[in-house]
PDB file of C-alpha atoms in Angstrom:
ATOM      1  CA  MET A   1     -45.224-222.555  99.424  1.00 41.00           C
ATOM      2  CA  THR A   2     -47.949-222.438  96.809  1.00 43.00           C
ATOM      3  CA  SER A   3     -48.249-222.410  93.058  1.00 44.00           C
ATOM      4  CA  ASP A   4     -50.770-219.535  93.273  1.00 47.00           C
ATOM      5  CA  PRO A   5     -48.669-216.385  93.743  1.00 41.00           C
ATOM      6  CA  THR A   6     -50.181-213.439  95.581  1.00 39.00           C
ATOM      7  CA  PRO A   7     -50.477-210.490  93.167  1.00 38.00           C
ATOM      8  CA  THR A   8     -49.962-206.904  94.237  1.00 36.00           C
ATOM      9  CA  PRO A   9     -53.461-205.415  94.542  1.00 36.00           C
ATOM     10  CA  ALA A  10     -54.649-202.021  93.384  1.00 37.00           C
ATOM     11  CA  THR A  11     -54.691-199.393  96.115  1.00 37.00           C
ATOM     12  CA  THR A  12     -57.141-196.770  94.954  1.00 40.00           C
ATOM     13  CA  SER A  13     -59.969-198.312  92.963  1.00 46.00           C
ATOM     14  CA  ALA A  14     -61.925-201.504  92.500  1.00 57.00           C
ATOM     15  CA  ALA A  15     -62.655-200.671  88.847  1.00 77.00           C
ATOM     16  CA  PRO A  16     -60.372-202.571  86.442  1.00 90.00           C
ATOM     17  CA  ALA A  17     -58.711-200.570  83.680  1.00 90.00           C
ATOM     18  CA  ASP A  18     -58.874-203.454  81.196  1.00 94.00           C
ATOM     19  CA  PRO A  19     -62.212-203.164  79.321  1.00 96.00           C
ATOM     20  CA  LEU A  20     -62.671-206.942  79.172  1.00 97.00           C
ATOM     21  CA  LEU A  21     -62.134-207.355  82.901  1.00 98.00           C
ATOM     22  CA  ALA A  22     -64.464-204.451  83.609  1.00 97.00           C
ATOM     23  CA  GLU A  23     -67.136-206.061  81.446  1.00 98.00           C
ATOM     24  CA  LEU A  24     -66.737-209.491  83.026  1.00 98.00           C
ATOM     25  CA  LEU A  25     -66.847-208.043  86.538  1.00 98.00           C
ATOM     26  CA  GLY A  26     -69.939-205.978  85.799  1.00 98.00           C
ATOM     27  CA  LEU A  27     -71.780-208.927  84.295  1.00 98.00           C
ATOM     28  CA  ALA A  28     -70.798-211.260  87.136  1.00 98.00           C
ATOM     29  CA  ARG A  29     -71.957-208.774  89.742  1.00 98.00           C
ATOM     30  CA  GLU A  30     -75.287-208.204  88.036  1.00 98.00           C
ATOM     31  CA  ALA A  31     -75.878-211.912  87.473  1.00 98.00           C
ATOM     32  CA  GLY A  32     -75.047-212.602  91.105  1.00 98.00           C
ATOM     33  CA  ARG A  33     -77.356-209.827  92.285  1.00 98.00           C
ATOM     34  CA  ARG A  34     -80.260-211.119  90.196  1.00 98.00           C
ATOM     35  CA  ALA A  35     -79.766-214.699  91.338  1.00 98.00           C
ATOM     36  CA  GLY A  36     -79.494-213.558  94.939  1.00 98.00           C
ATOM     37  CA  VAL A  37     -82.797-211.702  94.713  1.00 98.00           C
ATOM     38  CA  LEU A  38     -84.460-214.740  93.142  1.00 97.00           C
ATOM     39  CA  LEU A  39     -83.172-217.060  95.850  1.00 97.00           C
ATOM     40  CA  ARG A  40     -83.911-214.689  98.721  1.00 97.00           C
ATOM     41  CA  ASP A  41     -87.363-213.522  97.647  1.00 96.00           C
ATOM     42  CA  GLY A  42     -88.528-216.533  95.645  1.00 95.00           C
ATOM     43  CA  ARG A  43     -87.884-219.294  98.161  1.00 92.00           C
ATOM     44  CA  PRO A  44     -91.158-221.235  98.533  1.00 87.00           C
ATOM     45  CA  ASP A  45     -92.347-222.144 102.017  1.00 87.00           C
ATOM     46  CA  ASP A  46     -92.678-225.762 100.928  1.00 83.00           C
ATOM     47  CA  LEU A  47     -89.218-225.970  99.327  1.00 86.00           C
ATOM     48  CA  ALA A  48     -88.328-229.596  98.719  1.00 77.00           C
ATOM     49  CA  VAL A  49     -85.444-231.631  97.315  1.00 76.00           C
ATOM     50  CA  ALA A  50     -85.586-231.908  93.521  1.00 75.00           C
ATOM     51  CA  HIS A  51     -82.971-234.657  93.323  1.00 73.00           C
ATOM     52  CA  THR A  52     -79.736-235.841  94.919  1.00 71.00           C
ATOM     53  CA  LYS A  53     -76.181-236.081  93.588  1.00 70.00           C
ATOM     54  CA  THR A  54     -73.292-237.951  95.196  1.00 76.00           C
ATOM     55  CA  SER A  55     -75.386-239.357  98.055  1.00 73.00           C
ATOM     56  CA  ALA A  56     -78.858-239.199  99.559  1.00 72.00           C
ATOM     57  CA  ILE A  57     -77.868-236.147 101.640  1.00 64.00           C
ATOM     58  CA  ASP A  58     -76.200-234.237  98.771  1.00 58.00           C
ATOM     59  CA  VAL A  59     -79.290-232.403  97.602  1.00 64.00           C
ATOM     60  CA  VAL A  60     -80.450-230.092  94.820  1.00 76.00           C
ATOM     61  CA  THR A  61     -83.571-227.957  95.103  1.00 84.00           C
ATOM     62  CA  GLU A  62     -85.708-226.416  92.390  1.00 91.00           C
ATOM     63  CA  MET A  63     -84.182-223.060  93.336  1.00 92.00           C
ATOM     64  CA  ASP A  64     -80.621-224.253  92.548  1.00 92.00           C
ATOM     65  CA  ILE A  65     -81.822-225.107  89.066  1.00 92.00           C
ATOM     66  CA  ALA A  66     -83.774-221.878  88.589  1.00 94.00           C
ATOM     67  CA  ALA A  67     -80.845-219.738  89.751  1.00 96.00           C
ATOM     68  CA  GLU A  68     -78.407-221.428  87.372  1.00 95.00           C
ATOM     69  CA  LYS A  69     -80.799-220.908  84.467  1.00 96.00           C
ATOM     70  CA  LEU A  70     -81.107-217.236  85.362  1.00 97.00           C
ATOM     71  CA  ILE A  71     -77.339-216.744  85.586  1.00 98.00           C
ATOM     72  CA  THR A  72     -76.388-218.619  82.441  1.00 97.00           C
ATOM     73  CA  GLY A  73     -79.225-217.053  80.481  1.00 97.00           C
ATOM     74  CA  PHE A  74     -78.208-213.535  81.505  1.00 98.00           C
ATOM     75  CA  LEU A  75     -74.525-214.092  80.742  1.00 98.00           C
ATOM     76  CA  ALA A  76     -75.240-215.827  77.422  1.00 97.00           C
ATOM     77  CA  GLU A  77     -77.431-212.925  76.365  1.00 98.00           C
ATOM     78  CA  HIS A  78     -74.539-210.501  76.806  1.00 98.00           C
ATOM     79  CA  ARG A  79     -71.642-212.805  75.829  1.00 98.00           C
ATOM     80  CA  PRO A  80     -73.038-215.552  73.597  1.00 97.00           C
ATOM     81  CA  ASP A  81     -69.624-216.938  72.626  1.00 98.00           C
ATOM     82  CA  ASP A  82     -68.451-217.719  76.168  1.00 98.00           C
ATOM     83  CA  GLY A  83     -68.385-221.184  77.699  1.00 97.00           C
ATOM     84  CA  PHE A  84     -69.992-222.380  80.920  1.00 97.00           C
ATOM     85  CA  LEU A  85     -69.333-224.829  83.723  1.00 97.00           C
ATOM     86  CA  GLY A  86     -72.173-224.929  86.224  1.00 93.00           C
ATOM     87  CA  GLU A  87     -72.902-227.120  89.219  1.00 87.00           C
ATOM     88  CA  GLU A  88     -76.383-227.977  88.004  1.00 81.00           C
ATOM     89  CA  GLY A  89     -75.312-229.108  84.551  1.00 84.00           C
ATOM     90  CA  ALA A  90     -74.482-226.046  82.458  1.00 81.00           C
ATOM     91  CA  SER A  91     -71.586-227.083  80.247  1.00 87.00           C
ATOM     92  CA  SER A  92     -70.358-225.606  76.975  1.00 91.00           C
ATOM     93  CA  THR A  93     -66.961-224.898  75.491  1.00 91.00           C
ATOM     94  CA  GLY A  94     -67.644-221.573  73.801  1.00 94.00           C
ATOM     95  CA  THR A  95     -65.419-219.902  71.243  1.00 96.00           C
ATOM     96  CA  SER A  96     -64.281-216.692  72.979  1.00 97.00           C
ATOM     97  CA  GLY A  97     -61.724-218.280  75.324  1.00 97.00           C
ATOM     98  CA  VAL A  98     -63.708-217.121  78.369  1.00 98.00           C
ATOM     99  CA  ARG A  99     -65.530-219.649  80.537  1.00 98.00           C
ATOM    100  CA  TRP A 100     -67.948-218.879  83.358  1.00 98.00           C
ATOM    101  CA  VAL A 101     -67.735-221.162  86.400  1.00 98.00           C
ATOM    102  CA  VAL A 102     -71.005-220.954  88.310  1.00 98.00           C
ATOM    103  CA  ASP A 103     -72.321-222.239  91.617  1.00 97.00           C
ATOM    104  CA  PRO A 104     -75.870-220.855  91.679  1.00 97.00           C
ATOM    105  CA  LEU A 105     -76.445-221.824  95.317  1.00 97.00           C
ATOM    106  CA  ASP A 106     -73.445-222.709  97.453  1.00 97.00           C
ATOM    107  CA  GLY A 107     -74.815-223.989 100.736  1.00 95.00           C
ATOM    108  CA  THR A 108     -77.933-225.740  99.493  1.00 92.00           C
ATOM    109  CA  VAL A 109     -78.549-227.650 102.723  1.00 92.00           C
ATOM    110  CA  ASN A 110     -78.383-224.390 104.686  1.00 95.00           C
ATOM    111  CA  TYR A 111     -80.847-222.878 102.224  1.00 94.00           C
ATOM    112  CA  LEU A 112     -83.156-225.887 102.469  1.00 92.00           C
ATOM    113  CA  TYR A 113     -83.257-225.572 106.267  1.00 93.00           C
ATOM    114  CA  GLY A 114     -83.694-221.796 106.264  1.00 94.00           C
ATOM    115  CA  LEU A 115     -80.182-221.047 107.553  1.00 96.00           C
ATOM    116  CA  PRO A 116     -78.613-217.805 106.287  1.00 97.00           C
ATOM    117  CA  THR A 117     -75.173-219.070 105.241  1.00 98.00           C
ATOM    118  CA  TRP A 118     -75.559-219.578 101.501  1.00 98.00           C
ATOM    119  CA  SER A 119     -74.231-217.726  98.490  1.00 98.00           C
ATOM    120  CA  VAL A 120     -74.053-217.325  94.733  1.00 98.00           C
ATOM    121  CA  SER A 121     -70.560-217.837  93.292  1.00 98.00           C
ATOM    122  CA  ILE A 122     -69.579-216.715  89.783  1.00 98.00           C
ATOM    123  CA  ALA A 123     -66.091-216.708  88.265  1.00 98.00           C
ATOM    124  CA  ALA A 124     -64.789-215.953  84.792  1.00 98.00           C
ATOM    125  CA  GLU A 125     -61.655-217.718  83.603  1.00 98.00           C
ATOM    126  CA  ARG A 126     -59.510-217.659  80.483  1.00 97.00           C
ATOM    127  CA  ASP A 127     -56.876-220.239  79.569  1.00 92.00           C
ATOM    128  CA  GLY A 128     -57.371-221.885  82.951  1.00 90.00           C
ATOM    129  CA  GLU A 129     -56.696-218.669  84.889  1.00 97.00           C
ATOM    130  CA  THR A 130     -59.442-217.108  86.996  1.00 98.00           C
ATOM    131  CA  LEU A 131     -59.762-213.448  86.050  1.00 98.00           C
ATOM    132  CA  VAL A 132     -62.872-212.342  87.936  1.00 98.00           C
ATOM    133  CA  GLY A 133     -64.684-213.652  91.001  1.00 98.00           C
ATOM    134  CA  VAL A 134     -67.949-212.575  92.619  1.00 98.00           C
ATOM    135  CA  VAL A 135     -69.601-214.097  95.695  1.00 98.00           C
ATOM    136  CA  GLU A 136     -73.043-212.727  96.540  1.00 98.00           C
ATOM    137  CA  VAL A 137     -74.269-213.351 100.103  1.00 98.00           C
ATOM    138  CA  PRO A 138     -77.872-212.091 100.092  1.00 98.00           C
ATOM    139  CA  LEU A 139     -78.805-212.622 103.729  1.00 97.00           C
ATOM    140  CA  ARG A 140     -75.723-210.702 104.840  1.00 97.00           C
ATOM    141  CA  GLY A 141     -76.347-208.012 102.250  1.00 97.00           C
ATOM    142  CA  GLU A 142     -72.780-208.479 101.025  1.00 98.00           C
ATOM    143  CA  THR A 143     -71.048-208.789  97.667  1.00 98.00           C
ATOM    144  CA  PHE A 144     -67.419-209.888  97.583  1.00 98.00           C
ATOM    145  CA  HIS A 145     -65.553-209.363  94.327  1.00 98.00           C
ATOM    146  CA  ALA A 146     -62.060-209.440  92.890  1.00 98.00           C
ATOM    147  CA  VAL A 147     -60.226-209.046  89.596  1.00 98.00           C
ATOM    148  CA  ARG A 148     -56.846-210.700  89.213  1.00 97.00           C
ATOM    149  CA  GLY A 149     -54.235-208.136  90.210  1.00 97.00           C
ATOM    150  CA  GLY A 150     -56.857-205.653  91.412  1.00 97.00           C
ATOM    151  CA  GLY A 151     -57.386-206.504  95.077  1.00 97.00           C
ATOM    152  CA  ALA A 152     -60.397-207.952  96.868  1.00 98.00           C
ATOM    153  CA  TRP A 153     -63.386-205.825  97.768  1.00 98.00           C
ATOM    154  CA  LEU A 154     -66.572-205.979  99.813  1.00 98.00           C
ATOM    155  CA  ASP A 155     -69.747-204.029  99.128  1.00 97.00           C
ATOM    156  CA  GLY A 156     -72.527-203.861 101.700  1.00 90.00           C
ATOM    157  CA  GLY A 157     -72.827-205.530 105.081  1.00 71.00           C
ATOM    158  CA  ALA A 158     -71.928-204.191 108.472  1.00 52.00           C
ATOM    159  CA  GLY A 159     -68.201-204.273 107.905  1.00 45.00           C
ATOM    160  CA  GLY A 160     -65.352-206.199 106.369  1.00 42.00           C
ATOM    161  CA  GLY A 161     -63.832-207.724 109.473  1.00 49.00           C
ATOM    162  CA  ALA A 162     -60.431-207.001 110.958  1.00 49.00           C
ATOM    163  CA  GLY A 163     -58.752-206.636 107.590  1.00 50.00           C
ATOM    164  CA  ALA A 164     -61.171-204.290 105.840  1.00 46.00           C
ATOM    165  CA  VAL A 165     -60.024-200.858 104.726  1.00 43.00           C
ATOM    166  CA  ALA A 166     -62.670-198.260 103.864  1.00 41.00           C
ATOM    167  CA  THR A 167     -62.268-196.521 100.507  1.00 39.00           C
ATOM    168  CA  ASP A 168     -64.620-193.903  99.118  1.00 37.00           C
ATOM    169  CA  GLY A 169     -66.605-195.030  96.101  1.00 44.00           C
ATOM    170  CA  ALA A 170     -65.003-198.443  95.779  1.00 55.00           C
ATOM    171  CA  GLY A 171     -66.473-200.489  98.605  1.00 88.00           C
ATOM    172  CA  ARG A 172     -64.115-201.781 101.257  1.00 96.00           C
ATOM    173  CA  ARG A 173     -60.814-203.236 100.233  1.00 97.00           C
ATOM    174  CA  LEU A 174     -60.080-206.478 102.055  1.00 98.00           C
ATOM    175  CA  ALA A 175     -56.920-207.785 103.660  1.00 98.00           C
ATOM    176  CA  VAL A 176     -56.327-210.968 105.626  1.00 98.00           C
ATOM    177  CA  ARG A 177     -55.669-210.829 109.351  1.00 98.00           C
ATOM    178  CA  PRO A 178     -52.075-210.680 110.609  1.00 98.00           C
ATOM    179  CA  SER A 179     -50.824-214.256 110.830  1.00 98.00           C
ATOM    180  CA  PRO A 180     -51.263-215.852 114.258  1.00 98.00           C
ATOM    181  CA  GLU A 181     -49.523-218.862 115.684  1.00 97.00           C
ATOM    182  CA  LEU A 182     -51.402-222.068 114.876  1.00 98.00           C
ATOM    183  CA  GLY A 183     -52.665-222.267 118.458  1.00 98.00           C
ATOM    184  CA  GLN A 184     -54.373-218.882 118.089  1.00 98.00           C
ATOM    185  CA  ALA A 185     -55.886-219.538 114.654  1.00 98.00           C
ATOM    186  CA  LEU A 186     -59.609-219.677 113.915  1.00 98.00           C
ATOM    187  CA  VAL A 187     -59.922-222.210 111.105  1.00 98.00           C
ATOM    188  CA  GLY A 188     -62.879-222.946 108.848  1.00 98.00           C
ATOM    189  CA  THR A 189     -63.529-226.273 107.177  1.00 98.00           C
ATOM    190  CA  GLY A 190     -66.258-228.347 105.574  1.00 98.00           C
ATOM    191  CA  PHE A 191     -67.296-231.957 105.148  1.00 96.00           C
ATOM    192  CA  GLY A 192     -68.276-233.922 102.076  1.00 93.00           C
ATOM    193  CA  TYR A 193     -71.366-236.040 101.569  1.00 91.00           C
ATOM    194  CA  LEU A 194     -69.727-239.440 101.044  1.00 91.00           C
ATOM    195  CA  THR A 195     -69.657-241.556 104.206  1.00 92.00           C
ATOM    196  CA  ASP A 196     -66.022-242.659 104.065  1.00 94.00           C
ATOM    197  CA  ARG A 197     -64.822-239.159 103.222  1.00 95.00           C
ATOM    198  CA  ARG A 198     -66.797-237.608 106.072  1.00 95.00           C
ATOM    199  CA  ALA A 199     -65.386-240.133 108.539  1.00 97.00           C
ATOM    200  CA  HIS A 200     -61.809-239.324 107.552  1.00 97.00           C
ATOM    201  CA  GLN A 201     -62.485-235.571 107.555  1.00 98.00           C
ATOM    202  CA  ALA A 202     -63.795-235.933 111.105  1.00 97.00           C
ATOM    203  CA  GLU A 203     -60.546-237.663 112.092  1.00 98.00           C
ATOM    204  CA  VAL A 204     -58.494-234.793 110.648  1.00 98.00           C
ATOM    205  CA  ALA A 205     -60.646-232.216 112.462  1.00 98.00           C
ATOM    206  CA  HIS A 206     -60.319-234.237 115.679  1.00 98.00           C
ATOM    207  CA  ARG A 207     -56.535-234.002 115.412  1.00 98.00           C
ATOM    208  CA  LEU A 208     -56.579-230.306 114.496  1.00 98.00           C
ATOM    209  CA  LEU A 209     -59.032-229.019 117.099  1.00 98.00           C
ATOM    210  CA  PRO A 210     -56.692-229.207 120.139  1.00 98.00           C
ATOM    211  CA  ARG A 211     -53.996-227.375 118.153  1.00 98.00           C
ATOM    212  CA  VAL A 212     -55.997-224.263 117.151  1.00 98.00           C
ATOM    213  CA  ARG A 213     -58.162-221.592 118.771  1.00 98.00           C
ATOM    214  CA  ASP A 214     -61.292-223.203 117.338  1.00 98.00           C
ATOM    215  CA  ILE A 215     -62.852-224.649 114.197  1.00 98.00           C
ATOM    216  CA  ARG A 216     -65.857-223.272 112.307  1.00 98.00           C
ATOM    217  CA  ARG A 217     -68.034-225.157 109.810  1.00 97.00           C
ATOM    218  CA  GLY A 218     -70.263-222.730 107.924  1.00 97.00           C
ATOM    219  CA  GLY A 219     -71.566-224.849 105.055  1.00 97.00           C
ATOM    220  CA  SER A 220     -70.613-222.634 102.099  1.00 98.00           C
ATOM    221  CA  ALA A 221     -67.049-222.943 100.795  1.00 98.00           C
ATOM    222  CA  ALA A 222     -67.371-219.703  98.832  1.00 98.00           C
ATOM    223  CA  ILE A 223     -68.318-217.768 101.980  1.00 98.00           C
ATOM    224  CA  ASP A 224     -65.562-219.403 104.030  1.00 98.00           C
ATOM    225  CA  LEU A 225     -62.948-218.357 101.476  1.00 98.00           C
ATOM    226  CA  CYS A 226     -64.332-214.815 101.462  1.00 98.00           C
ATOM    227  CA  ASP A 227     -64.280-214.775 105.261  1.00 98.00           C
ATOM    228  CA  VAL A 228     -60.552-215.507 105.120  1.00 98.00           C
ATOM    229  CA  ALA A 229     -60.247-212.508 102.796  1.00 98.00           C
ATOM    230  CA  ALA A 230     -62.259-210.347 105.198  1.00 98.00           C
ATOM    231  CA  GLY A 231     -60.266-211.317 108.274  1.00 98.00           C
ATOM    232  CA  ARG A 232     -63.138-213.272 109.815  1.00 98.00           C
ATOM    233  CA  LEU A 233     -61.206-216.535 109.619  1.00 98.00           C
ATOM    234  CA  ASP A 234     -57.458-217.052 109.778  1.00 98.00           C
ATOM    235  CA  ALA A 235     -57.602-220.060 107.447  1.00 99.00           C
ATOM    236  CA  TYR A 236     -59.921-222.443 105.658  1.00 99.00           C
ATOM    237  CA  TYR A 237     -59.328-225.917 104.253  1.00 98.00           C
ATOM    238  CA  GLU A 238     -61.460-228.630 102.684  1.00 98.00           C
ATOM    239  CA  ARG A 239     -61.136-231.751 100.565  1.00 98.00           C
ATOM    240  CA  GLY A 240     -63.613-232.539  97.806  1.00 97.00           C
ATOM    241  CA  LEU A 241     -64.451-229.114  96.418  1.00 97.00           C
ATOM    242  CA  ASN A 242     -65.465-228.748  92.790  1.00 96.00           C
ATOM    243  CA  PRO A 243     -64.285-225.969  90.457  1.00 97.00           C
ATOM    244  CA  TRP A 244     -67.531-224.028  90.970  1.00 97.00           C
ATOM    245  CA  ASP A 245     -67.116-224.204  94.754  1.00 97.00           C
ATOM    246  CA  LEU A 246     -63.671-222.636  94.815  1.00 98.00           C
ATOM    247  CA  ALA A 247     -63.030-220.578  91.662  1.00 98.00           C
ATOM    248  CA  ALA A 248     -64.380-217.203  92.812  1.00 98.00           C
ATOM    249  CA  GLY A 249     -63.543-217.593  96.499  1.00 98.00           C
ATOM    250  CA  VAL A 250     -59.925-218.615  95.967  1.00 98.00           C
ATOM    251  CA  LEU A 251     -59.330-215.557  93.787  1.00 98.00           C
ATOM    252  CA  ILE A 252     -60.932-213.264  96.372  1.00 98.00           C
ATOM    253  CA  ALA A 253     -58.887-214.753  99.219  1.00 98.00           C
ATOM    254  CA  ARG A 254     -55.659-214.532  97.238  1.00 98.00           C
ATOM    255  CA  GLU A 255     -56.314-210.932  96.191  1.00 98.00           C
ATOM    256  CA  ALA A 256     -56.798-210.069  99.875  1.00 98.00           C
ATOM    257  CA  GLY A 257     -53.302-211.354 100.617  1.00 98.00           C
ATOM    258  CA  ALA A 258     -53.954-214.987 101.513  1.00 98.00           C
ATOM    259  CA  LEU A 259     -51.802-217.778 100.233  1.00 98.00           C
ATOM    260  CA  THR A 260     -53.854-220.433  98.487  1.00 98.00           C
ATOM    261  CA  GLY A 261     -53.078-223.916  97.277  1.00 98.00           C
ATOM    262  CA  GLY A 262     -53.513-227.602  97.903  1.00 98.00           C
ATOM    263  CA  ARG A 263     -50.727-230.048  98.664  1.00 97.00           C
ATOM    264  CA  ALA A 264     -47.233-228.577  98.639  1.00 96.00           C
ATOM    265  CA  GLY A 265     -46.503-226.905  95.301  1.00 96.00           C
ATOM    266  CA  GLU A 266     -49.967-227.585  93.911  1.00 97.00           C
ATOM    267  CA  PRO A 267     -52.923-225.275  93.307  1.00 97.00           C
ATOM    268  CA  ALA A 268     -56.212-225.488  95.142  1.00 98.00           C
ATOM    269  CA  SER A 269     -58.256-228.391  93.783  1.00 98.00           C
ATOM    270  CA  GLY A 270     -60.722-231.102  94.653  1.00 97.00           C
ATOM    271  CA  GLU A 271     -57.908-233.028  96.310  1.00 97.00           C
ATOM    272  CA  LEU A 272     -57.340-230.230  98.836  1.00 98.00           C
ATOM    273  CA  THR A 273     -58.092-226.522  99.035  1.00 98.00           C
ATOM    274  CA  LEU A 274     -56.333-224.317 101.574  1.00 98.00           C
ATOM    275  CA  ALA A 275     -56.388-220.537 102.057  1.00 99.00           C
ATOM    276  CA  ALA A 276     -54.595-218.881 104.955  1.00 98.00           C
ATOM    277  CA  SER A 277     -52.722-215.781 105.993  1.00 98.00           C
ATOM    278  CA  PRO A 278     -49.119-216.071 104.760  1.00 98.00           C
ATOM    279  CA  GLY A 279     -47.453-216.786 108.098  1.00 98.00           C
ATOM    280  CA  LEU A 280     -49.925-219.567 108.889  1.00 98.00           C
ATOM    281  CA  PHE A 281     -50.171-221.221 105.486  1.00 98.00           C
ATOM    282  CA  GLY A 282     -47.059-223.396 105.610  1.00 98.00           C
ATOM    283  CA  THR A 283     -47.687-224.655 109.142  1.00 98.00           C
ATOM    284  CA  LEU A 284     -51.268-225.616 108.407  1.00 98.00           C
ATOM    285  CA  GLN A 285     -50.379-227.122 105.036  1.00 98.00           C
ATOM    286  CA  GLY A 286     -47.766-229.296 106.744  1.00 98.00           C
ATOM    287  CA  PHE A 287     -50.265-230.469 109.339  1.00 98.00           C
ATOM    288  CA  LEU A 288     -52.841-231.326 106.662  1.00 98.00           C
ATOM    289  CA  GLU A 289     -50.245-233.255 104.675  1.00 98.00           C
ATOM    290  CA  GLU A 290     -49.159-235.204 107.727  1.00 98.00           C
ATOM    291  CA  SER A 291     -52.798-235.893 108.647  1.00 98.00           C
ATOM    292  CA  GLY A 292     -53.706-237.122 105.156  1.00 97.00           C
ATOM    293  CA  ALA A 293     -56.347-234.453 104.660  1.00 98.00           C
ATOM    294  CA  TRP A 294     -55.863-234.818 100.890  1.00 97.00           C
ATOM    295  CA  HIS A 295     -57.219-238.374 100.688  1.00 95.00           C
ATOM    296  CA  ASP A 296     -60.205-240.325 101.997  1.00 93.00           C
TER     297      ASP A 296
END
């Protein structure tokens, strides 16, 4: 059903045995922690829009820029030969084969308005394959993380949702909820900032809403994907995501047992991103295809 197979996760430890993966995970977690502290504690009372991107409501604040500089600076100090792809402009090829994909503030509008649903998303990839993903959610006190083949884990917070399993010394290992029927599914989604795209996304949501338990729109794709991993959502879909929006979260969801992808047989992408418990994935993917959720 998807070109992103679900690996068999580790059962006893969140620490990867591969020294490279252990290094990448440790650096991503520390960079995410530092950026989270900066964003949480350094937010000015008079925070304003620094500039806009795709439209007048697609905003960037000075804190987005500062957080990306902190993250890329920290990672470059420890791994100077790696490449970068960042939402706020960081772009370099590198020579090591490893590239960091960084969203320094996923949920900028929430952050601008003082809402708590925002995150820092950091992924490390090699040869186009995401190896490590970290999503820091400072106002929840949570850090989600995964290494390819090593399971998905949650540190901090009040609990990991219905699918969390407590493990001593390794945080809480995450697992998706048992698959419901579509009519009992709680589904997350998001909307883009281009007028025509938003109008069509509203039409798709209008068609989906009577068919599911309910729809949630949180405002941070990275958190929504992690909430699928934690059993807080049964599924999440969205059109228009960028690599930095989805790289870490898709890995975390998949390592928790979700199926992930886009249109049938294709990986998650800007065209369409979908993560769902295995028994729900195909049904929801079929509905989204029929509804044209993959185009504007």
